[in-house]
């Protein structure tokens, strides 16, 4: 998976595109059921890919002490939007998604990104999906996360 987010300010952004592709891996239970009942038995529809676009709000910035030695800056964001998902049986389905995103600075323009995203599908035959991902975020021409300091009143 991957995505591109454009920030209008330190607090607001637009996740222009966020998407992922999933390749189905059969489980032991599914293999056992197919052997006992017959080929092609599936307990649920399988997500093939999704593509969404979201508004992003980043209200929290933090400084974290790691192993009592290093200070790591980060931010916490909320995202909300919609898009389309494709399932092997149901085909294309409209979706609404919302996310909680943690980013922790690794260097001048890189960050470790944790993304917890719930996708709700607008179809009666598919269930919602919780996606948890870890990845590398790269800032192109943006402020270094280390330089962002909360304002003091």
One Martini backbone bead per residue (centre of mass of N, CA, C, O) as a GRO file, in nm:
protein
  153
    1UNK     BB    1   0.101   0.032   0.005
    2UNK     BB    2  -0.015   0.384  -0.027
    3UNK     BB    3   0.057   0.751  -0.030
    4UNK     BB    4  -0.076   1.101  -0.045
    5UNK     BB    5   0.000   1.407   0.136
    6UNK     BB    6  -0.140   1.735   0.176
    7UNK     BB    7  -0.031   2.027   0.344
    8UNK     BB    8  -0.163   2.343   0.441
    9UNK     BB    9  -0.077   2.286   0.740
   10UNK     BB   10  -0.005   2.173   1.057
   11UNK     BB   11  -0.332   2.070   1.079
   12UNK     BB   12  -0.399   2.052   0.760
   13UNK     BB   13  -0.517   1.798   0.521
   14UNK     BB   14  -0.473   1.587   0.216
   15UNK     BB   15  -0.551   1.266   0.127
   16UNK     BB   16  -0.544   1.205  -0.188
   17UNK     BB   17  -0.407   0.907  -0.154
   18UNK     BB   18  -0.517   0.574  -0.048
   19UNK     BB   19  -0.368   0.242  -0.071
   20UNK     BB   20  -0.440  -0.118  -0.130
   21UNK     BB   21  -0.313  -0.449  -0.170
   22UNK     BB   22  -0.451  -0.787  -0.170
   23UNK     BB   23  -0.342  -1.118  -0.107
   24UNK     BB   24  -0.466  -1.419  -0.090
   25UNK     BB   25  -0.453  -1.641   0.202
   26UNK     BB   26  -0.500  -1.945   0.290
   27UNK     BB   27  -0.639  -2.117   0.539
   28UNK     BB   28  -0.676  -2.399   0.718
   29UNK     BB   29  -0.985  -2.389   0.733
   30UNK     BB   30  -1.041  -2.345   0.430
   31UNK     BB   31  -0.899  -2.602   0.332
   32UNK     BB   32  -1.067  -2.802   0.498
   33UNK     BB   33  -1.347  -2.724   0.382
   34UNK     BB   34  -1.278  -2.781   0.084
   35UNK     BB   35  -1.218  -3.088   0.134
   36UNK     BB   36  -1.505  -3.161   0.262
   37UNK     BB   37  -1.720  -2.994   0.072
   38UNK     BB   38  -1.565  -2.805  -0.144
   39UNK     BB   39  -1.494  -2.613  -0.386
   40UNK     BB   40  -1.528  -2.260  -0.316
   41UNK     BB   41  -1.540  -2.220  -0.016
   42UNK     BB   42  -1.666  -1.929   0.166
   43UNK     BB   43  -1.707  -1.721   0.452
   44UNK     BB   44  -1.594  -1.471   0.279
   45UNK     BB   45  -1.510  -1.193   0.146
   46UNK     BB   46  -1.241  -1.061  -0.056
   47UNK     BB   47  -1.007  -0.828  -0.042
   48UNK     BB   48  -0.821  -0.663  -0.295
   49UNK     BB   49  -0.886  -0.338  -0.289
   50UNK     BB   50  -0.806   0.016  -0.206
   51UNK     BB   51  -0.939   0.363  -0.246
   52UNK     BB   52  -0.868   0.685  -0.098
   53UNK     BB   53  -0.998   0.997   0.045
   54UNK     BB   54  -0.878   1.258   0.285
   55UNK     BB   55  -0.912   1.425   0.575
   56UNK     BB   56  -0.669   1.605   0.783
   57UNK     BB   57  -0.608   1.608   1.143
   58UNK     BB   58  -0.345   1.783   1.353
   59UNK     BB   59  -0.350   1.843   1.705
   60UNK     BB   60  -0.085   1.661   1.782
   61UNK     BB   61   0.221   1.703   1.960
   62UNK     BB   62   0.541   1.532   2.037
   63UNK     BB   63   0.752   1.415   2.309
   64UNK     BB   64   0.973   1.129   2.325
   65UNK     BB   65   1.108   0.893   2.542
   66UNK     BB   66   1.380   0.670   2.457
   67UNK     BB   67   1.535   0.480   2.678
   68UNK     BB   68   1.643   0.741   2.834
   69UNK     BB   69   1.793   0.905   2.561
   70UNK     BB   70   1.571   0.981   2.342
   71UNK     BB   71   1.419   1.228   2.143
   72UNK     BB   72   1.088   1.199   1.995
   73UNK     BB   73   0.907   1.322   1.746
   74UNK     BB   74   0.547   1.390   1.692
   75UNK     BB   75   0.222   1.285   1.556
   76UNK     BB   76  -0.146   1.323   1.558
   77UNK     BB   77  -0.406   1.185   1.350
   78UNK     BB   78  -0.704   1.252   1.160
   79UNK     BB   79  -0.922   1.064   0.935
   80UNK     BB   80  -1.163   1.146   0.661
   81UNK     BB   81  -1.356   0.945   0.415
   82UNK     BB   82  -1.342   0.810   0.075
   83UNK     BB   83  -1.430   0.533  -0.165
   84UNK     BB   84  -1.291   0.225  -0.300
   85UNK     BB   85  -1.371  -0.125  -0.321
   86UNK     BB   86  -1.246  -0.461  -0.393
   87UNK     BB   87  -1.405  -0.767  -0.452
   88UNK     BB   88  -1.420  -1.087  -0.561
   89UNK     BB   89  -1.746  -1.097  -0.554
   90UNK     BB   90  -1.881  -0.797  -0.527
   91UNK     BB   91  -1.677  -0.592  -0.603
   92UNK     BB   92  -1.746  -0.279  -0.625
   93UNK     BB   93  -1.728  -0.057  -0.329
   94UNK     BB   94  -1.832   0.168  -0.128
   95UNK     BB   95  -1.645   0.390   0.105
   96UNK     BB   96  -1.576   0.451   0.450
   97UNK     BB   97  -1.314   0.631   0.627
   98UNK     BB   98  -1.112   0.599   0.931
   99UNK     BB   99  -0.831   0.754   1.117
  100UNK     BB  100  -0.528   0.678   1.307
  101UNK     BB  101  -0.220   0.869   1.322
  102UNK     BB  102   0.124   0.789   1.366
  103UNK     BB  103   0.423   0.998   1.398
  104UNK     BB  104   0.784   0.933   1.391
  105UNK     BB  105   1.084   1.064   1.400
  106UNK     BB  106   1.399   0.976   1.221
  107UNK     BB  107   1.453   1.249   1.060
  108UNK     BB  108   1.444   1.512   0.867
  109UNK     BB  109   1.227   1.346   0.633
  110UNK     BB  110   1.146   1.109   0.836
  111UNK     BB  111   0.897   0.850   0.927
  112UNK     BB  112   0.711   0.667   1.145
  113UNK     BB  113   0.410   0.485   1.051
  114UNK     BB  114   0.088   0.460   1.210
  115UNK     BB  115  -0.209   0.284   1.085
  116UNK     BB  116  -0.554   0.319   1.182
  117UNK     BB  117  -0.817   0.164   0.982
  118UNK     BB  118  -1.162   0.214   0.901
  119UNK     BB  119  -1.380   0.024   0.689
  120UNK     BB  120  -1.692   0.113   0.541
  121UNK     BB  121  -1.931  -0.064   0.365
  122UNK     BB  122  -2.193   0.013   0.113
  123UNK     BB  123  -2.287  -0.296   0.181
  124UNK     BB  124  -2.470  -0.583   0.279
  125UNK     BB  125  -2.224  -0.816   0.215
  126UNK     BB  126  -2.012  -0.643   0.371
  127UNK     BB  127  -1.763  -0.596   0.599
  128UNK     BB  128  -1.584  -0.443   0.800
  129UNK     BB  129  -1.242  -0.295   0.818
  130UNK     BB  130  -0.929  -0.343   0.982
  131UNK     BB  131  -0.639  -0.141   0.941
  132UNK     BB  132  -0.290  -0.221   0.999
  133UNK     BB  133   0.000  -0.003   0.968
  134UNK     BB  134   0.349   0.008   0.868
  135UNK     BB  135   0.571   0.289   0.785
  136UNK     BB  136   0.715   0.518   0.556
  137UNK     BB  137   0.769   0.864   0.585
  138UNK     BB  138   0.791   1.134   0.339
  139UNK     BB  139   0.917   1.458   0.316
  140UNK     BB  140   0.835   1.713   0.070
  141UNK     BB  141   0.931   2.027   0.164
  142UNK     BB  142   0.894   2.009   0.458
  143UNK     BB  143   0.893   2.016   0.772
  144UNK     BB  144   1.061   1.927   1.031
  145UNK     BB  145   0.966   1.754   1.308
  146UNK     BB  146   1.193   1.874   1.497
  147UNK     BB  147   1.093   2.191   1.446
  148UNK     BB  148   0.833   2.134   1.590
  149UNK     BB  149   0.661   2.360   1.805
  150UNK     BB  150   0.475   2.436   2.046
  151UNK     BB  151   0.272   2.667   2.148
  152UNK     BB  152   0.286   2.944   2.371
  153UNK     BB  153   0.073   3.124   2.617
   0.00000   0.00000   0.00000
